[in-house]
XYZ file of N, CA and C in Angstrom:
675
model
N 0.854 -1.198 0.000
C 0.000 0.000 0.000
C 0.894 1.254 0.000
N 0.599 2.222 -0.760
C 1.336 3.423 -1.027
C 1.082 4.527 0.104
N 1.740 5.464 0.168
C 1.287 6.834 0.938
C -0.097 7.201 0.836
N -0.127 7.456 -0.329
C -1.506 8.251 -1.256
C -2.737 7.626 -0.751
N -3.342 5.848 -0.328
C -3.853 5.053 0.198
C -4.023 4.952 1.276
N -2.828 5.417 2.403
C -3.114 5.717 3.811
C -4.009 6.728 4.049
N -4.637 6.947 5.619
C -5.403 7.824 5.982
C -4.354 8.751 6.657
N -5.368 9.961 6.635
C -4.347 11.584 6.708
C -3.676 11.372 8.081
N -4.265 10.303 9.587
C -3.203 10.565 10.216
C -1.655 9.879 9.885
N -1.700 8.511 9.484
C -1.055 7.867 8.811
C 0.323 9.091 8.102
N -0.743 9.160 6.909
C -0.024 10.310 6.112
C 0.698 11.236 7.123
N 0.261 12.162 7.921
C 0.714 13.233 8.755
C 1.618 12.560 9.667
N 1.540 11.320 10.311
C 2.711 10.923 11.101
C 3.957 10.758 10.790
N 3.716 10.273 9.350
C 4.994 10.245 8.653
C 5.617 11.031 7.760
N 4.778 12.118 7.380
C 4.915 13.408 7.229
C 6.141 14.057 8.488
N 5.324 14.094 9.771
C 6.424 14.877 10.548
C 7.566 13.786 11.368
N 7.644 12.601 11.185
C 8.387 11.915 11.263
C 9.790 11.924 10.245
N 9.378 12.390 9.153
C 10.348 12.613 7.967
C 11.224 14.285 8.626
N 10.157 15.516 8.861
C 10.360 16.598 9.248
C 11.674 16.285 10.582
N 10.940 15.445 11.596
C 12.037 15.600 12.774
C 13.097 14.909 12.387
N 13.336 13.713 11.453
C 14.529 13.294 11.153
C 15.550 14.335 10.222
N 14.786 14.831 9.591
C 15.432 16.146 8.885
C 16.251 17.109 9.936
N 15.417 17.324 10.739
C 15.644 18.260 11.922
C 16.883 17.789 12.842
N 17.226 16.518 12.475
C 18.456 15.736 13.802
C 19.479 16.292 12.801
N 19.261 15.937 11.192
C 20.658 16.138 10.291
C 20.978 17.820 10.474
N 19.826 18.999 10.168
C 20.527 20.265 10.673
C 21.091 20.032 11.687
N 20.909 19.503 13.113
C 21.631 20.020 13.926
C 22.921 19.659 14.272
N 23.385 18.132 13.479
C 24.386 18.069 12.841
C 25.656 18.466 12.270
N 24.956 19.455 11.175
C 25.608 20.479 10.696
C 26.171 21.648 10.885
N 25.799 21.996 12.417
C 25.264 23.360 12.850
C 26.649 23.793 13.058
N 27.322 25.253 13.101
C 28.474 25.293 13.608
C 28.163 26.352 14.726
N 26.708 26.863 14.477
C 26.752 28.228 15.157
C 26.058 27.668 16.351
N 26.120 27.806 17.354
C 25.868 27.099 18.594
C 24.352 27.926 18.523
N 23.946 29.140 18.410
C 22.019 29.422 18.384
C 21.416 28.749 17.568
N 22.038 28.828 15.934
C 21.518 28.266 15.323
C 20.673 26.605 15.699
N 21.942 26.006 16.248
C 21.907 24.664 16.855
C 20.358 24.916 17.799
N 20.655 25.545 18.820
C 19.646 25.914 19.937
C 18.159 25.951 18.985
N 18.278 26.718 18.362
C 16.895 26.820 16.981
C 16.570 25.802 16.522
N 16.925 24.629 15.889
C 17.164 23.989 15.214
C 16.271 22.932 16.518
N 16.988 22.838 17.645
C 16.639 22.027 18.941
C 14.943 22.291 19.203
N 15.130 23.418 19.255
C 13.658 23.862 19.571
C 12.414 23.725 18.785
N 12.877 23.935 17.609
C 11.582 23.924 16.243
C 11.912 22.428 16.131
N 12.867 21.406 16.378
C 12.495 19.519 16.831
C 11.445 19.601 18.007
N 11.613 20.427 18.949
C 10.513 19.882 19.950
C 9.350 20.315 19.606
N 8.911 21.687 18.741
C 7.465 22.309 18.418
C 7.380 20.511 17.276
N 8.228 20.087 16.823
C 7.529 19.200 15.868
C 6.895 18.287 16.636
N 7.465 17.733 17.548
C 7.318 16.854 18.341
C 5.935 17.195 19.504
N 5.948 18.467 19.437
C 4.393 18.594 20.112
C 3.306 18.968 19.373
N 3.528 18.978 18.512
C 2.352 18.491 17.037
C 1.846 16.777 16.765
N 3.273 16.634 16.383
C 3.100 14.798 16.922
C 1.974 14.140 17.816
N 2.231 14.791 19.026
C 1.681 14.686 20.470
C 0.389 15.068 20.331
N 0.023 16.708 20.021
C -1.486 16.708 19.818
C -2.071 15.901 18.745
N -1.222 15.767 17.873
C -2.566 14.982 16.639
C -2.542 13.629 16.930
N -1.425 12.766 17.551
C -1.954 11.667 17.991
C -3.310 11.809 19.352
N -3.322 12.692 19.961
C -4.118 13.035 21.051
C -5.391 13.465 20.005
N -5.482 13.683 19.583
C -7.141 14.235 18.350
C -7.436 12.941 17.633
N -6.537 12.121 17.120
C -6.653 10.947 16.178
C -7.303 10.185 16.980
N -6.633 9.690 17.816
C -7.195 8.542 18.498
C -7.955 8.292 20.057
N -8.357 10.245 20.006
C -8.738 10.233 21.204
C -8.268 10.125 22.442
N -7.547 10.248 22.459
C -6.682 10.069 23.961
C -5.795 11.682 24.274
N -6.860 11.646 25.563
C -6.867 13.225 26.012
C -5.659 13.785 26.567
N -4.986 12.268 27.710
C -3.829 13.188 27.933
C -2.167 13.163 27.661
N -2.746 12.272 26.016
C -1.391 13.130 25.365
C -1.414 14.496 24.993
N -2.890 15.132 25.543
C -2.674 16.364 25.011
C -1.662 17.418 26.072
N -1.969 16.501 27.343
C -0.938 16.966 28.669
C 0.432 17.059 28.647
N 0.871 15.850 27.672
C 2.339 15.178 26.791
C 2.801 16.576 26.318
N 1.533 16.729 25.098
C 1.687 17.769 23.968
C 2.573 19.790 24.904
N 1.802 19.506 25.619
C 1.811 20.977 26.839
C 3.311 20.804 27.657
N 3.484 19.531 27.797
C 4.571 19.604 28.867
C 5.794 19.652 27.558
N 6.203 18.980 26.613
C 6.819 18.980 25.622
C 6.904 20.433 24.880
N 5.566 21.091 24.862
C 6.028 22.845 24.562
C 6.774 23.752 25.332
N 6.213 23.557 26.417
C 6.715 23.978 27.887
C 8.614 24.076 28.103
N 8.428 22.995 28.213
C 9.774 22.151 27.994
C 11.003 22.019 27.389
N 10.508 21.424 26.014
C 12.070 21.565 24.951
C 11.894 22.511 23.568
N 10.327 23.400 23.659
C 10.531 24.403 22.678
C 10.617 25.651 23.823
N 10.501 25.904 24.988
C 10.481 27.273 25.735
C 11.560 27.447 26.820
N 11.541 26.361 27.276
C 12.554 26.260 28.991
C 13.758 25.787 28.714
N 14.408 24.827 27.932
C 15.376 24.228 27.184
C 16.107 25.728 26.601
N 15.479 25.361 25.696
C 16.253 26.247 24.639
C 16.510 27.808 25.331
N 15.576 28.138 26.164
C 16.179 29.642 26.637
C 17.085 29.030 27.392
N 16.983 28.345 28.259
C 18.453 28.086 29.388
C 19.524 27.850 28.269
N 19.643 27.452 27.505
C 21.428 27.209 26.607
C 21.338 28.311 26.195
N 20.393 29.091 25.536
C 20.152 30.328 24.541
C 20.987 31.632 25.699
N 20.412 31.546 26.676
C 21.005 32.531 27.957
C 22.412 32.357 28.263
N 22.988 30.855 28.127
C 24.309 30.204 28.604
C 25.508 30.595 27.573
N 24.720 31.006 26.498
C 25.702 31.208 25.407
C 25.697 32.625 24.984
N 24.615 33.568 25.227
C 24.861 34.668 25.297
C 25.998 35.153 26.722
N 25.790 34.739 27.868
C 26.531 35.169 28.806
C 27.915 34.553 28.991
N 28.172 33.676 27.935
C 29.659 33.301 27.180
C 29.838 34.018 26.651
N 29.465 34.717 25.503
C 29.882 35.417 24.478
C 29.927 34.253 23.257
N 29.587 33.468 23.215
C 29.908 32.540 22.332
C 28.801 32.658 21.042
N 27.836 33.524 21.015
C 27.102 33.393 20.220
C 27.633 34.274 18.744
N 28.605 34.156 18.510
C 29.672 35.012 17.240
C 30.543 33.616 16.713
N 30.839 32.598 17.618
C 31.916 31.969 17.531
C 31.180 30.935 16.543
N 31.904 30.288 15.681
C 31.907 29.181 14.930
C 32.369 28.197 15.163
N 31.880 26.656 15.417
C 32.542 25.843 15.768
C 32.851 25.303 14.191
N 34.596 24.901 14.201
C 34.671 24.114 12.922
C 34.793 22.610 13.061
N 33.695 22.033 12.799
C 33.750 20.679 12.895
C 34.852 19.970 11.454
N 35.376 18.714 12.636
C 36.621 18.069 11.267
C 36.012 17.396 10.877
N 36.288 17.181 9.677
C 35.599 16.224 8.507
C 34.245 16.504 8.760
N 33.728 17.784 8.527
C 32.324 17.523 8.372
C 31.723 16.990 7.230
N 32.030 16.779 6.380
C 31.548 16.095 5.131
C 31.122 14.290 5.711
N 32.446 13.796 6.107
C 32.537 12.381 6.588
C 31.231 12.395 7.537
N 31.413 13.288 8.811
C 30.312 13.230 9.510
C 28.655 13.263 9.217
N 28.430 14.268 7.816
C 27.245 14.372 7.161
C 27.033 12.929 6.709
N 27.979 12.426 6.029
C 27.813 10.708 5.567
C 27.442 10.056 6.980
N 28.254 9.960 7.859
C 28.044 9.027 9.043
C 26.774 9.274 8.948
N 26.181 10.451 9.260
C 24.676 10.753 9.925
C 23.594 9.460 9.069
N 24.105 9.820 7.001
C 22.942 9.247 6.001
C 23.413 7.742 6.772
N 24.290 7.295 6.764
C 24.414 6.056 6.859
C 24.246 5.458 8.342
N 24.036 5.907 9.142
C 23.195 5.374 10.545
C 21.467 5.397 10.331
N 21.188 6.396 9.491
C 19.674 6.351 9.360
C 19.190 5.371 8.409
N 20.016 5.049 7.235
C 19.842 3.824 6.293
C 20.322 2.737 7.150
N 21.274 2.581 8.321
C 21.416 1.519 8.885
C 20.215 0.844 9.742
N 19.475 2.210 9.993
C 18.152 1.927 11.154
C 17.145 1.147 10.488
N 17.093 1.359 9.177
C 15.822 0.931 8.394
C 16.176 -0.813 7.874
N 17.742 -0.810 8.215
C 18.363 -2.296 7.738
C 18.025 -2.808 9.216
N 18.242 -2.338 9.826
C 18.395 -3.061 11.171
C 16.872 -3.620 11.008
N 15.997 -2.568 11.544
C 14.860 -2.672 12.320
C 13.117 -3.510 11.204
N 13.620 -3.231 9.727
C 12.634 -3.632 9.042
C 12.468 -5.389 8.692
N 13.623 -6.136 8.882
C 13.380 -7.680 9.367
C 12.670 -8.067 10.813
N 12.548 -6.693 11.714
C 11.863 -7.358 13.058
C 10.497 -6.598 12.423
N 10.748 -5.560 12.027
C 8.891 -5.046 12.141
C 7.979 -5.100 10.821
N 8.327 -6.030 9.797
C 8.169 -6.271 8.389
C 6.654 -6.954 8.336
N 6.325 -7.533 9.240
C 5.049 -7.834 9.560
C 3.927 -6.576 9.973
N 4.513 -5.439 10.067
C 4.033 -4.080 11.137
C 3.452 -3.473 9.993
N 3.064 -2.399 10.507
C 2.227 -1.488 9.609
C 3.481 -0.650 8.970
N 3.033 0.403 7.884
C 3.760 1.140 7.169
C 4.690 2.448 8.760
N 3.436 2.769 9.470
C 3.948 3.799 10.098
C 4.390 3.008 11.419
N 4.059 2.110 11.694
C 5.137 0.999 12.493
C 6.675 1.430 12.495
N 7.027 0.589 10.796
C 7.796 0.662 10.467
C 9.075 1.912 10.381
N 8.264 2.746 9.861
C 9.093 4.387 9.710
C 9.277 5.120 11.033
N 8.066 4.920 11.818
C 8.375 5.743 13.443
C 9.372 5.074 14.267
N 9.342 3.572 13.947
C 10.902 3.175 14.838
C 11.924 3.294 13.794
N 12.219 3.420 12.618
C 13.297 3.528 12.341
C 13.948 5.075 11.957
N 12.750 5.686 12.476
C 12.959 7.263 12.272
C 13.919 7.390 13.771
N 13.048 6.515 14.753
C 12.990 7.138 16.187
C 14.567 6.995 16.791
N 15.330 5.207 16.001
C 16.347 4.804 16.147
C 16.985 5.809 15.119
N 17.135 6.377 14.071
C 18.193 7.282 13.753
C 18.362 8.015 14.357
N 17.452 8.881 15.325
C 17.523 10.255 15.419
C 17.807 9.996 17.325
N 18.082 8.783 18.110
C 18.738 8.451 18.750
C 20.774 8.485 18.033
N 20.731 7.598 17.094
C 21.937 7.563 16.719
C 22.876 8.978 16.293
N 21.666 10.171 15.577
C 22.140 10.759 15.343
C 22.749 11.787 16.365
N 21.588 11.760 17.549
C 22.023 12.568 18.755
C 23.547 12.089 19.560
N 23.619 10.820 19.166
C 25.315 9.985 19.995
C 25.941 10.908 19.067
N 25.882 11.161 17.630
C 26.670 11.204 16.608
C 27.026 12.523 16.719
N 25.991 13.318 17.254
C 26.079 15.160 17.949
C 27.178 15.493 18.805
N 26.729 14.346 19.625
C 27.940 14.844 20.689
C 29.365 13.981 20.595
N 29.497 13.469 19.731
C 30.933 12.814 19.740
C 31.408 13.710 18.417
N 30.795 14.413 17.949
C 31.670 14.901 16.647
C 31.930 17.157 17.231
N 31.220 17.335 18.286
C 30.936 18.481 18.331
C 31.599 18.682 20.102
N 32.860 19.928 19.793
C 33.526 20.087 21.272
C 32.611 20.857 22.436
N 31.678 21.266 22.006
C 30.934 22.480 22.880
C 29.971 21.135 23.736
N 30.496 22.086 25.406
C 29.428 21.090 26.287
C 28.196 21.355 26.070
N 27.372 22.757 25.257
C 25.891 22.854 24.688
C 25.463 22.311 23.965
N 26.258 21.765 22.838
C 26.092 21.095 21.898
C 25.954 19.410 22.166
N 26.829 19.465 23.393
C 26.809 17.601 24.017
C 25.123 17.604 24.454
N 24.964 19.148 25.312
C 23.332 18.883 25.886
C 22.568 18.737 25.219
N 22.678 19.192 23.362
C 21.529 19.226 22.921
C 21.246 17.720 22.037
N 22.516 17.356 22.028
C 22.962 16.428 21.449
C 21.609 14.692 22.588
N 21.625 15.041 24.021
C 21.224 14.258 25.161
C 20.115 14.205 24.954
N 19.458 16.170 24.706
C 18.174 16.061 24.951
C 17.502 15.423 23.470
N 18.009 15.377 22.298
C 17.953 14.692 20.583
C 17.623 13.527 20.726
N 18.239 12.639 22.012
C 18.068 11.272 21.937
C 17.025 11.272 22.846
N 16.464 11.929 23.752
C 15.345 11.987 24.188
C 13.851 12.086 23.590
N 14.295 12.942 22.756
C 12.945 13.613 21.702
C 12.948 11.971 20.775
N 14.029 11.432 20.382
C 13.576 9.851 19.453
C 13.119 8.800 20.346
N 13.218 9.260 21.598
C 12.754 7.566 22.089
C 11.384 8.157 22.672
N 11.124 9.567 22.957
C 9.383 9.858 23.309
C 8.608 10.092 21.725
N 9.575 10.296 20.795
C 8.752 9.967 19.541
C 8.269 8.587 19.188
N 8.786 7.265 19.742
C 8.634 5.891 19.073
C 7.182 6.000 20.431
N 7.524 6.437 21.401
C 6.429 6.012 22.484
C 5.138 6.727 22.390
N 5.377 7.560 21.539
C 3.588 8.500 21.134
C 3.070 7.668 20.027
N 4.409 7.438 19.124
C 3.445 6.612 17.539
C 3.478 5.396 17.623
N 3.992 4.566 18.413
C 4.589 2.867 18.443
C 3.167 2.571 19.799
N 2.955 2.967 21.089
C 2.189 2.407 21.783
C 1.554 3.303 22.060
N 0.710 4.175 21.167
C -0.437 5.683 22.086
C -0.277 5.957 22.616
N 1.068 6.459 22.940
C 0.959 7.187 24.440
C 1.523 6.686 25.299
N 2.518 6.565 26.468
C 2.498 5.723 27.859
C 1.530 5.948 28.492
N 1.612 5.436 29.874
C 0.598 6.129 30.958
C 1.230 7.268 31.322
N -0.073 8.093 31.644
C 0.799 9.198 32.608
C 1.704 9.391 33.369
N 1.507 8.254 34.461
C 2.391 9.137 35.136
C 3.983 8.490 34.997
N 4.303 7.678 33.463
C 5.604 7.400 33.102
C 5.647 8.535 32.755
N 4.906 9.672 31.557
C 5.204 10.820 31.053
C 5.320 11.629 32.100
N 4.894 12.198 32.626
C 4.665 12.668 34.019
C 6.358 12.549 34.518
N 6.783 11.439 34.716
C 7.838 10.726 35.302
C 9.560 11.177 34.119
N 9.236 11.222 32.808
C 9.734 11.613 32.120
C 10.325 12.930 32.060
N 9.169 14.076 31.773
C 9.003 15.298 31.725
C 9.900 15.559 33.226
N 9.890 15.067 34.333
C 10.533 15.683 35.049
C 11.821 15.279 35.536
N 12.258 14.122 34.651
C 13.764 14.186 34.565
C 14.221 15.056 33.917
N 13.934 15.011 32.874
C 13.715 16.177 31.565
C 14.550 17.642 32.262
N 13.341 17.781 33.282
C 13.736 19.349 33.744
C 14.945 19.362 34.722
N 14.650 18.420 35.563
C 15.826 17.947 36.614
C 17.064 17.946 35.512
N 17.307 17.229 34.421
C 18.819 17.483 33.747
C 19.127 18.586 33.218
N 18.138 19.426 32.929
C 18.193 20.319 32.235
C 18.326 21.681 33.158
N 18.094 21.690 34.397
C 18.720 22.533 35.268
C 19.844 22.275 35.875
N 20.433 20.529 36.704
C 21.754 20.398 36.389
C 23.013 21.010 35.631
N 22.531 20.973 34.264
C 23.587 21.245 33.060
C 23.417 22.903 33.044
N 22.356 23.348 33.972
C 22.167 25.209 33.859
C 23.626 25.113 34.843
N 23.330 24.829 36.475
C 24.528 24.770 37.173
C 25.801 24.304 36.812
N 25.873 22.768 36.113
C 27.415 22.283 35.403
C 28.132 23.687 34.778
N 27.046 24.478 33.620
C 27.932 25.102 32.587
C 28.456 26.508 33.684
N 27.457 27.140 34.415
C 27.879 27.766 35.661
C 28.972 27.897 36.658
N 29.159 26.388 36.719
C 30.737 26.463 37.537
C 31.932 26.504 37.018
N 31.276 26.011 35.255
C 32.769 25.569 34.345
C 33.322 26.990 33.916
N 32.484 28.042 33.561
C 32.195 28.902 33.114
C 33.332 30.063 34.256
N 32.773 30.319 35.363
C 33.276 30.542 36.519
C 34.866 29.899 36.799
N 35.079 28.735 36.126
C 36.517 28.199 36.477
C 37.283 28.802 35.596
N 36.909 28.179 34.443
C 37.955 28.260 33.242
C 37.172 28.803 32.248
N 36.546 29.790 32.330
C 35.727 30.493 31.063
C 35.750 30.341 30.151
N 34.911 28.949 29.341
C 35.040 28.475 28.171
C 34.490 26.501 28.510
N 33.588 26.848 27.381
C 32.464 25.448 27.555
C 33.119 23.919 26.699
N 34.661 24.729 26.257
C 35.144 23.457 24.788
C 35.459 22.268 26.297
N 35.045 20.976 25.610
C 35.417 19.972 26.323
C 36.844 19.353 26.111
N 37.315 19.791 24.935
C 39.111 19.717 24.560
C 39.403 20.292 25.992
N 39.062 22.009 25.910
C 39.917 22.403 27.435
C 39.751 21.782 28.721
N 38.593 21.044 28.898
C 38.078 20.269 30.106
C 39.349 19.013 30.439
N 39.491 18.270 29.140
C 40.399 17.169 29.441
C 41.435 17.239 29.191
N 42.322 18.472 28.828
C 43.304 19.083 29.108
C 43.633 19.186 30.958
N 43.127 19.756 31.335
C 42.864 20.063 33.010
C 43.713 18.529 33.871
N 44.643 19.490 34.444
C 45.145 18.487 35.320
C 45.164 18.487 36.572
N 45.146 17.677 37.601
C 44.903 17.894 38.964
C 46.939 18.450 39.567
N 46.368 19.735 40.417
C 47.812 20.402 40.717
C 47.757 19.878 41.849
N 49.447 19.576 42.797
C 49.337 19.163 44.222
C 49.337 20.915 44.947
N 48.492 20.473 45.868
C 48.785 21.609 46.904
C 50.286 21.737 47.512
């Protein structure tokens, strides 16, 4: 059965399932650490679209709670805390030059074609949007590892954490309707709990050695008194 044959939520899931995997490869690319932050944020407005229209489709009211805490969250509270962290660096001028970014753009295509090798012998029996929401959900996990091992900025590691977050609450809105609440519930407030952590981490690093590159971090040697 083709696209054209599915019904519009069908269609629309995998519509913005295509959108947020798009959205892992910009941030990828990103050298400008806001840009990145942007890029982070308009993934989570996708992702709380996701959330309401599975909450309208199939009736189920409080993913619309999902939908609210996910705006709240990684398009408003997220992104201003790094957005603030990097203005009061000064870092928002600076360019990160990633090496071999070309190689790395390949790594990215070829973990997401790896997801669809991996995962379509277990779910080949599954529906069309089965199929595409876990192997969307597993790239855009891979691609978030792939964020922070190719990119020196500790903002870029965070956004890189919270990337693999947004793919595994994407497989759990389109793969099983929803969790129960109060796993989401339970979610959402690790969510915030790490995400104020890493407000304090960049705070003290900032305060030590003024400057977020993790090169200078493991440089750092312990002096004897």
């Amino acid at each position: 059965m083709n696209i054209e044959q599915q019904d519009f939520y069908t269609q629309a899931i995998l519509s913005m399932a295509a959108l947020i995997g798009l959205a892992s490869f910009l941030m990828l690319g990103q050298g400008r650490l806001l840009r990145l932050i942007f890029v982070f944020a308009l993934q989570g407005l996708l992702l709380t679209l996701t959330a309401a229209l599975s909450a309208y489709s199939l009736n189920n009211h409080h993913l619309y709670i999902s939908a609210g805490l996910t705006l709240v969250l990684k398009v408003m509270f997220i992104p201003w805390m790094l957005r603030r962290q990097v203005l009061a660096m000064h870092m928002n001028r600076d360019v990160e030059a990633l090496e071999n970014k070309t190689l790395v753009m390949l790594g990215g295509a070829s973990l997401m074609v790896f997801s669809y090798y991996v995962l379509h012998p277990i779910v080949q029996s599954s529906s069309t949007i089965m199929v595409n929401a876990l192997a969307v959900s597993l790239s855009i996990v891979l691609l978030g590892m792939l964020l922070m091992i190719s990119h020196r900025q500790a903002v870029a590691h965070v956004v890189g954490f919270m990337s693999i977050e947004n793919g595994l609450f994407f497989a759990a809105i389109v793969a099983t309707n929803g969790m129960p609440m109060v796993v989401e519930l339970g979610i959402a407030f690790d969510v915030l709990v790490a995400a104020v952590l890493f407000g304090i981490f960049f705070f003290h690093i900032r305060t030590s050695i003024d400057s977020l590159d993790v090169d200078r971090l493991n440089r750092l040697n312990e002096v004897d008194q």
